[in-house]
Short mmCIF file of C-alpha atoms in Angstrom, two decimals:
data_model
loop_
_atom_site.label_atom_id
_atom_site.label_comp_id
_atom_site.label_asym_id
_atom_site.label_seq_id
_atom_site.Cartn_x
_atom_site.Cartn_y
_atom_site.Cartn_z
CA GLU A 279 107.67 29.52 -6.24
CA THR A 280 106.58 27.44 -9.20
CA GLY A 281 103.23 28.30 -10.76
CA VAL A 282 100.64 25.99 -12.28
CA THR A 283 101.95 24.17 -15.35
CA GLN A 284 99.94 22.21 -17.88
CA SER A 285 100.86 19.82 -20.66
CA PRO A 286 100.53 19.50 -23.53
CA THR A 287 99.84 23.06 -24.63
CA HIS A 288 98.19 22.03 -27.88
CA LEU A 289 96.94 18.75 -29.24
CA ILE A 290 94.76 17.43 -32.04
CA LYS A 291 92.64 14.29 -31.76
CA THR A 292 89.97 12.64 -33.83
CA ARG A 293 86.43 11.84 -32.78
CA GLY A 294 86.20 8.73 -30.63
CA GLN A 295 89.77 8.89 -29.36
CA GLN A 296 90.84 9.38 -25.75
CA VAL A 297 92.99 12.17 -24.31
CA THR A 298 94.91 12.77 -21.07
CA LEU A 299 95.84 16.27 -19.95
CA ARG A 300 98.25 16.92 -17.10
CA CYS A 301 98.61 19.62 -14.48
CA SER A 302 101.20 20.39 -11.81
CA SER A 303 99.79 22.51 -9.03
CA GLN A 304 101.46 25.49 -7.47
CA SER A 305 103.85 24.71 -4.64
CA GLY A 306 101.98 24.31 -1.35
CA HIS A 307 98.55 23.85 -2.97
CA ASN A 308 96.57 20.67 -2.30
CA THR A 309 93.47 21.43 -4.37
CA VAL A 310 93.15 21.24 -8.15
CA SER A 311 90.18 22.23 -10.30
CA TRP A 312 89.62 21.69 -14.01
CA TYR A 313 87.64 24.01 -16.29
CA GLN A 314 86.58 23.80 -19.93
CA GLN A 315 86.57 27.05 -21.91
CA ALA A 316 84.92 26.81 -25.29
CA LEU A 317 85.73 29.49 -27.86
CA GLY A 318 84.11 32.80 -26.92
CA GLN A 319 82.75 31.48 -23.63
CA GLY A 320 83.61 31.67 -19.96
CA PRO A 321 85.24 28.71 -18.23
CA GLN A 322 82.90 25.91 -17.11
CA PHE A 323 83.70 23.90 -13.98
CA ILE A 324 84.40 20.22 -14.65
CA PHE A 325 85.49 18.95 -11.25
CA GLN A 326 87.77 19.55 -8.28
CA TYR A 327 90.18 17.30 -6.40
CA TYR A 328 91.17 17.79 -2.80
CA ARG A 329 93.77 15.48 -1.27
CA GLU A 330 93.29 12.89 -4.05
CA GLU A 331 89.48 12.76 -3.74
CA GLU A 332 86.93 14.29 -6.12
CA ASN A 333 85.29 17.14 -4.22
CA GLY A 334 82.65 18.58 -6.50
CA ARG A 335 81.64 18.02 -10.10
CA GLY A 336 79.99 20.17 -12.72
CA ASN A 337 77.54 19.18 -15.41
CA PHE A 338 79.86 16.97 -17.44
CA PRO A 339 79.28 13.33 -18.46
CA PRO A 340 81.18 10.43 -16.88
CA ARG A 341 83.53 10.18 -19.86
CA PHE A 342 85.26 13.15 -18.24
CA SER A 343 87.30 11.71 -15.37
CA GLY A 344 90.27 12.73 -13.33
CA LEU A 345 92.95 11.78 -10.86
CA GLN A 346 95.01 13.56 -8.27
CA PHE A 347 98.33 12.14 -7.17
CA PRO A 348 100.05 12.25 -3.76
CA ASN A 349 102.18 15.19 -4.93
CA TYR A 350 98.87 16.98 -5.76
CA SER A 351 99.46 16.97 -9.51
CA SER A 352 96.42 15.98 -11.53
CA GLU A 353 95.20 14.45 -14.77
CA LEU A 354 92.04 15.04 -16.78
CA ASN A 355 90.95 12.16 -18.98
CA VAL A 356 88.31 12.41 -21.68
CA ASN A 357 87.08 9.26 -23.42
CA ALA A 358 85.14 8.92 -26.66
CA LEU A 359 85.99 12.43 -27.80
CA GLU A 360 83.29 14.45 -29.52
CA LEU A 361 83.66 17.49 -31.77
CA ASP A 362 82.16 19.69 -29.01
CA ASP A 363 85.00 18.73 -26.70
CA SER A 364 87.22 21.10 -28.66
CA ALA A 365 88.16 23.77 -26.12
CA LEU A 366 90.83 25.23 -23.88
CA TYR A 367 91.15 23.12 -20.73
CA LEU A 368 92.31 25.08 -17.74
CA CYS A 369 93.74 23.73 -14.53
CA ALA A 370 93.66 25.82 -11.36
CA SER A 371 95.19 25.16 -7.98
CA SER A 372 94.40 26.58 -4.59
CA SER A 373 95.47 26.23 -0.99
CA GLY A 374 92.26 24.52 0.12
CA GLN A 375 91.79 27.09 2.88
CA ASN A 376 88.67 28.73 1.47
CA THR A 377 90.46 31.91 0.43
CA GLY A 378 88.55 31.83 -2.83
CA GLU A 379 91.66 32.46 -4.90
CA LEU A 380 92.49 30.14 -7.77
CA PHE A 381 95.78 30.16 -9.65
CA PHE A 382 95.35 29.14 -13.28
CA GLY A 383 97.72 27.51 -15.72
CA GLU A 384 97.91 28.62 -19.34
CA GLY A 385 95.76 25.74 -20.49
CA SER A 386 95.78 22.88 -22.94
CA ARG A 387 94.06 23.60 -26.24
CA LEU A 388 92.33 20.50 -27.57
CA THR A 389 91.06 20.28 -31.13
CA VAL A 390 88.85 17.33 -32.05
CA LEU A 391 88.47 16.61 -35.76
CA ALA B 225 72.96 28.02 -7.14
CA GLN B 226 74.92 30.92 -8.56
CA SER B 227 75.00 32.71 -11.90
CA VAL B 228 76.71 35.73 -13.43
CA THR B 229 75.62 38.12 -16.17
CA GLN B 230 78.14 40.37 -17.84
CA LEU B 231 76.51 43.17 -19.78
CA GLY B 232 78.33 43.90 -23.00
CA SER B 233 80.44 41.26 -24.68
CA HIS B 234 82.63 43.98 -26.21
CA VAL B 235 83.59 47.34 -24.69
CA SER B 236 85.81 49.94 -26.36
CA VAL B 237 87.28 52.94 -24.57
CA SER B 238 89.87 55.54 -25.48
CA GLU B 239 93.26 55.48 -23.82
CA GLY B 240 93.03 57.55 -20.64
CA ALA B 241 89.25 57.22 -20.37
CA LEU B 242 87.26 55.52 -17.63
CA VAL B 243 86.84 51.77 -17.87
CA LEU B 244 83.53 50.33 -16.61
CA LEU B 245 82.76 46.64 -17.02
CA ARG B 246 79.41 45.49 -15.66
CA CYS B 247 78.67 42.33 -13.70
CA ASN B 248 75.45 41.25 -12.02
CA TYR B 249 75.22 38.05 -10.01
CA SER B 250 72.62 35.77 -8.59
CA SER B 251 73.29 33.69 -5.52
CA SER B 252 71.09 31.90 -3.01
CA VAL B 253 73.79 32.25 -0.34
CA PRO B 254 76.27 35.01 0.56
CA PRO B 255 78.62 35.28 -2.41
CA TYR B 256 82.31 35.51 -2.97
CA LEU B 257 82.90 37.59 -6.12
CA PHE B 258 85.89 37.76 -8.43
CA TRP B 259 87.23 39.47 -11.52
CA TYR B 260 89.76 37.63 -13.66
CA VAL B 261 91.65 38.86 -16.73
CA GLN B 262 92.73 36.70 -19.66
CA TYR B 263 95.31 37.85 -22.19
CA PRO B 264 95.45 36.11 -25.59
CA ASN B 265 96.61 32.50 -25.42
CA GLN B 266 97.03 32.64 -21.66
CA GLY B 267 95.26 31.40 -18.56
CA LEU B 268 93.28 33.55 -16.15
CA GLN B 269 94.83 35.97 -13.68
CA LEU B 270 93.01 37.21 -10.59
CA LEU B 271 92.43 40.99 -10.64
CA LEU B 272 90.54 41.29 -7.36
CA LYS B 273 88.09 39.52 -5.09
CA TYR B 274 85.36 40.26 -2.57
CA THR B 275 84.84 37.80 0.26
CA THR B 276 83.82 39.70 3.39
CA GLY B 277 84.40 43.14 4.90
CA ALA B 278 84.90 46.31 2.90
CA THR B 279 82.64 46.44 -0.15
CA LEU B 280 85.06 48.53 -2.24
CA VAL B 281 87.85 46.23 -3.30
CA LYS B 282 91.11 47.32 -4.90
CA GLY B 283 93.04 45.03 -7.17
CA ILE B 284 96.09 44.93 -9.37
CA ASN B 285 96.85 47.30 -12.25
CA GLY B 286 94.69 50.10 -10.81
CA PHE B 287 91.37 48.23 -11.04
CA GLU B 288 88.71 48.29 -8.34
CA ALA B 289 85.19 46.95 -7.87
CA GLU B 290 82.34 47.64 -5.49
CA PHE B 291 80.05 44.96 -4.09
CA LYS B 292 76.48 46.30 -3.99
CA LYS B 293 74.22 43.75 -2.39
CA SER B 294 71.03 45.75 -3.02
CA GLU B 295 71.80 45.86 -6.74
CA THR B 296 73.41 42.38 -6.88
CA SER B 297 76.26 44.01 -8.78
CA PHE B 298 80.05 43.89 -8.78
CA HIS B 299 81.13 46.29 -11.53
CA LEU B 300 84.80 46.68 -12.39
CA THR B 301 86.30 50.14 -12.91
CA LYS B 302 89.58 51.81 -13.69
CA PRO B 303 89.89 55.61 -13.81
CA SER B 304 92.27 55.78 -16.78
CA ALA B 305 92.62 53.07 -19.41
CA HIS B 306 96.02 51.98 -20.65
CA MET B 307 96.81 50.15 -23.86
CA SER B 308 98.01 47.17 -21.81
CA ASP B 309 94.48 46.75 -20.37
CA ALA B 310 93.24 45.28 -23.64
CA ALA B 311 92.14 41.74 -22.74
CA GLU B 312 89.14 39.56 -21.90
CA TYR B 313 87.63 40.10 -18.46
CA PHE B 314 85.57 37.54 -16.57
CA CYS B 315 83.38 38.04 -13.52
CA ALA B 316 82.87 34.97 -11.33
CA VAL B 317 80.89 33.96 -8.24
CA ARG B 318 80.86 31.15 -5.70
CA GLY B 319 79.03 30.52 -2.47
CA ALA B 320 80.85 31.80 0.59
CA ASN B 321 80.57 28.55 2.47
CA SER B 322 80.45 26.05 -0.35
CA GLY B 323 82.30 22.80 0.24
CA ASN B 324 84.55 23.38 -2.76
CA GLU B 325 86.07 26.19 -4.78
CA LYS B 326 83.83 25.89 -7.82
CA LEU B 327 83.56 29.22 -9.63
CA THR B 328 80.70 30.14 -11.92
CA PHE B 329 81.95 32.49 -14.63
CA GLY B 330 80.19 34.96 -16.85
CA THR B 331 80.64 34.86 -20.61
CA GLY B 332 83.29 37.57 -20.54
CA THR B 333 83.79 41.11 -21.81
CA ARG B 334 86.44 41.88 -24.39
CA LEU B 335 88.00 45.27 -23.67
CA THR B 336 89.53 47.18 -26.56
CA ILE B 337 91.58 50.34 -25.96
CA ILE B 338 91.52 52.98 -28.69
CA PRO B 339 94.79 54.94 -29.02
#
């Protein structure tokens, strides 16, 4: 069974640029969530995708957008990067059967200069 | 709406001593409650969860937690700390019947084990 994998693991961007982060969900999972974890903080929910549709969104501006593909992998896109976007971005997959259990990847660490 | 408060951003215990990490929640609907652990430069791993049924929940690595509705608490305990328990621990909550799996996390507690 393959776990949740994310890429890239680390990246550096400058203010105003755009970034795309990628996530492959665990085998058999059709739901993907994205979280932002700033340094020293708990993860904050960005949004969730279920069967290619956004199914819940946290308090993040529209420049944070996402996609889910037919194979249930997902992308997180952030436009017009700001310094405060520097964080660990975590992807989590789940079975979509309301078990409450999320399986997290190791994250993509984004630094915005 | 849900929220979580973790009391104590840093906790230090001696190896072999009791571990107690505190979590209080607020939820307008019946909650699902979780504890996750995060080792340095890694993602989060589920330790245990409460959804319905028995209020004392056992998890991995010898950890357990008790859901106390009257106290709105879900404290994490382990009878005897091991050096490998050193990590960041996060308590999280979601509504039992929410339409998605959004978790609301606390700010975390860093556990240090003293040899």
